[in-house]
Amino acid sequence: MIVDILSWISIGIGAAFILVGGLGLVRMPDVFTRLHAASVADTAGAGFILLGFMFQAGLSLNALKLVLIFVFLVFTAPTASHALAHAALLDGIRPWTRKPKDPAP
Amino acid sequence: MMALAAVAALVATVFLALIRAYLGPTVYDRVVAVNAIGTMTVLLIAAVGFLMGRPEFLDIALVYALINFIGTIAVLRYIKRRRARDAEEAESAEGAEGAP
Amino acid sequence: MRHALSLFVGLYGLWLALSGHYTPFLLAIGAACTAFAVAVALRMDVVDHEGHPIHLGYRIPLYWSWLTIQILLSALTVTRIVLSPRLRIDPVLETLPSSQKSDLGKVIYANSITLTPGTLSTNVTADGIEVHALTRRGMDELKEGGMDRRVTAVEGEE
Amino acid sequence: MDPQAQGPRAIDIYVDILLLVLLVAAALVVVTLRNLLAAALVLGIYSLIMAALWVVLDAVDVAFTEAAVGAGVTTVFMLLAIAATGRHEKIAHRRPWLPILASLAVGGLMIFGTLDLPAFGDPQAPAQQHVAPHYLEQGEAETGVPNIVTAVLASYRGFDTLGEVTVIFTAGIGVLLMLGVASRRRRAGESDDDDTGDRS
């Protein structure tokens, strides 16, 4: 029972983080800031959702697989983000900056 | 029921990323969107597996996590190489124009 | 050889975790496949201390737990920014110094920066790491060098 | 098995509907985008959503193929084709009535064909009556493989799978060759493109 509640809380938090990531993907002004938003979903969102399922899976091989999925995601996400940002910079895309005295959008 | 909420959030995020892929404006924005949708698909498969009582789906989620990464890197490398070639061509075209 | 052994143990552990069926026949096939994969990796000359940083030992899990807390904190910060109606962001791009000696240490540092939402490493050179931060405050926190020192401590003496 | 799996599958229907809506949205995005590079990337997204749908439909092996071939290999082929031609779609000056009619006719025929298909999960369907029960009951004894999908793919349909694997292997080598040739030509022409010493 307690495990169920923990699992639900965890999945709920993860779902919220994921939605935030998606929202940021749409709201942010340029590719670099969008990457920041996507990394919220990739790390915190994915982590909490997988943790929630781990509570459901209990101490089994499935829990281990969930851990493995998380490990893969955590190892690959920064590499992909870095490669993307690096390529965008090399391509001459300048990061969006707030101009001085510019009112917030 | 909570797994259904997770599925709903994941699908909503895929939708938001799809909007980003539509709006662009650069190729990199779209690659960000594709990458995010890939991650969401991984989680979606895990969530659907638990929702339907089929935890074997985790194996597939595992493989997807790897395919997604390799795909992103391949597309990026490809774009980078093509941009470099385009720049080279533009340079040689300019040189030809400036010659006479 | 130590690294080849650790690669074998890691790959075979993965096989056992994913298989879930433990008959002698399948265990033997798994061992054979793993040995073949290790042999190919040895021939490709990709088995070294960078691919298999076993010398980091117990320090790496400690660092990971610290990093997890950092990721959560900065995820909350970015969440607040994304949800705020005025989108209070102030992106900056700067090159920060890094005190790691080995390439491996630099990679750990750069990936840690990217992994924490709100900061993103865009280039790694000999003298430092170019970082894009969502807010000036996030960049200032990184500049204080807490993460840099921790990664250098994890890297240890080469 | 889990009782949840046998109950009324209302949840499945919600998931199906959500995914199908996404699929149509992705398809519409592909059709409306004029930038072909972007369209190719969104087509990859379409494949990922399709793969998730295959998973929901229990066709796990098809989902694998969809992700690897649809999202992976096809995207690379599309990008290569775009590189060889042009990045922007040429806007047609007159309405292509004949192709529209042809696609509508083929689509209509497809929908007409689905009318004869047995309902999803129908126990009376030929697929459930013929060899499937035999595979399910005797599979482990006959092949010694605990996973029934693997038993069918690798043992009962071994030659079929060998052919499929050959096709995928060839496709993979083709992609590698094309990418490899491009990179060698570049390296001969200019220095390494990862050089970033002049930045910042």
CSV table of C-alpha atoms in Angstrom, one decimal, chain A residues 7-9 11-12 15 18-19 21-23 25-28 30-31 34-35 38 41-42 45-46 49-50 53 56-57 62-63 65-66 68-69 72-73 76-77 79-81 83-84 86-88 90-91 93, chain B residues 1-3 5-6 8-10 12-13 16-17 19-20 23-26 28-29 31-33 35-36 39-40 42-43 46-48 50-51 55-56 58-59 61-62 65-66 68-69 72-73 76 79-80 83:
chain,number,residue,atom,x,y,z
A,7,SER,CA,4.9,4.9,-6.8
A,8,TRP,CA,2.0,7.2,-7.6
A,9,ILE,CA,3.6,10.2,-6.1
A,11,ILE,CA,5.0,8.9,-11.3
A,12,GLY,CA,3.0,12.1,-10.8
A,15,ALA,CA,4.8,13.4,-15.4
A,18,ILE,CA,7.9,15.8,-18.4
A,19,LEU,CA,5.1,18.3,-19.1
A,21,GLY,CA,10.0,19.9,-20.5
A,22,GLY,CA,7.5,19.8,-23.3
A,23,LEU,CA,6.1,23.3,-22.4
A,25,LEU,CA,10.3,23.2,-25.7
A,26,VAL,CA,7.5,25.3,-27.1
A,27,ARG,CA,8.0,28.5,-25.0
A,28,MET,CA,11.8,29.0,-25.1
A,30,ASP,CA,16.1,29.5,-29.2
A,31,VAL,CA,17.7,26.1,-29.6
A,34,ARG,CA,15.1,24.7,-25.6
A,35,LEU,CA,17.8,22.1,-24.8
A,38,ALA,CA,14.4,19.2,-22.8
A,41,ALA,CA,12.3,16.0,-19.1
A,42,ASP,CA,15.3,13.8,-19.9
A,45,GLY,CA,11.1,13.6,-15.6
A,46,ALA,CA,12.4,10.2,-16.8
A,49,ILE,CA,8.7,8.1,-13.8
A,50,LEU,CA,11.1,5.1,-13.9
A,53,PHE,CA,7.6,2.0,-12.0
A,56,GLN,CA,5.6,-1.3,-8.8
A,57,ALA,CA,8.1,-3.8,-10.1
A,62,ASN,CA,12.3,-5.7,-14.2
A,63,ALA,CA,13.4,-3.2,-11.6
A,65,LYS,CA,15.9,-3.2,-16.4
A,66,LEU,CA,14.3,0.0,-15.3
A,68,LEU,CA,19.4,0.1,-16.9
A,69,ILE,CA,17.0,2.2,-19.0
A,72,PHE,CA,21.4,4.5,-20.7
A,73,LEU,CA,19.3,7.7,-20.8
A,76,THR,CA,23.3,9.3,-23.7
A,77,ALA,CA,21.3,12.4,-23.0
A,79,THR,CA,26.2,13.4,-25.1
A,80,ALA,CA,23.4,14.1,-27.6
A,81,SER,CA,22.7,17.5,-26.1
A,83,ALA,CA,26.7,17.3,-29.8
A,84,LEU,CA,23.6,19.3,-30.8
A,86,HIS,CA,28.2,22.2,-30.5
A,87,ALA,CA,27.0,21.6,-34.0
A,88,ALA,CA,24.5,24.5,-33.8
A,90,LEU,CA,29.6,25.7,-35.3
A,91,ASP,CA,26.9,26.4,-37.8
A,93,ILE,CA,23.6,30.1,-34.7
B,1,MET,CA,-4.6,4.8,-13.0
B,2,MET,CA,-1.4,6.8,-12.3
B,3,ALA,CA,0.3,5.0,-15.2
B,5,ALA,CA,-1.6,9.8,-16.1
B,6,ALA,CA,2.0,9.2,-17.1
B,8,ALA,CA,-1.3,11.2,-20.9
B,9,ALA,CA,1.6,13.5,-19.9
B,10,LEU,CA,4.0,11.7,-22.3
B,12,ALA,CA,0.9,15.6,-24.4
B,13,THR,CA,4.7,16.2,-24.4
B,16,LEU,CA,4.2,19.8,-27.8
B,17,ALA,CA,7.5,18.5,-29.3
B,19,ILE,CA,4.6,21.6,-32.5
B,20,ARG,CA,8.2,22.5,-32.0
B,23,LEU,CA,7.7,25.6,-36.1
B,24,GLY,CA,11.4,24.9,-36.4
B,25,PRO,CA,12.9,27.3,-37.3
B,26,THR,CA,16.3,25.7,-37.6
B,28,TYR,CA,18.6,21.9,-34.7
B,29,ASP,CA,15.3,22.8,-33.1
B,31,VAL,CA,16.5,17.5,-33.9
B,32,VAL,CA,15.9,18.6,-30.3
B,33,ALA,CA,12.2,17.8,-30.9
B,35,ASN,CA,15.4,13.6,-29.6
B,36,ALA,CA,12.8,14.5,-27.0
B,39,THR,CA,13.0,9.8,-25.0
B,40,MET,CA,9.2,10.1,-24.5
B,42,VAL,CA,11.1,5.0,-24.5
B,43,LEU,CA,9.1,6.0,-21.4
B,46,ALA,CA,7.7,1.3,-20.4
B,47,ALA,CA,4.5,2.9,-19.1
B,48,VAL,CA,2.3,1.0,-21.6
B,50,PHE,CA,3.1,-1.6,-16.9
B,51,LEU,CA,-0.4,-0.4,-17.8
B,55,PRO,CA,6.7,-5.8,-18.2
B,56,GLU,CA,8.5,-7.6,-21.0
B,58,LEU,CA,11.0,-3.1,-20.9
B,59,ASP,CA,13.5,-4.9,-23.2
B,61,ALA,CA,12.3,0.3,-24.2
B,62,LEU,CA,16.0,-0.5,-23.5
B,65,ALA,CA,17.0,4.2,-25.7
B,66,LEU,CA,20.1,3.1,-27.6
B,68,ASN,CA,17.4,7.0,-30.3
B,69,PHE,CA,20.8,8.1,-29.2
B,72,THR,CA,20.4,11.6,-33.1
B,73,ILE,CA,24.2,11.4,-33.4
B,76,LEU,CA,23.8,15.5,-36.5
B,79,ILE,CA,24.0,17.7,-41.1
B,80,LYS,CA,27.4,18.9,-39.9
B,83,ARG,CA,26.9,22.2,-43.9
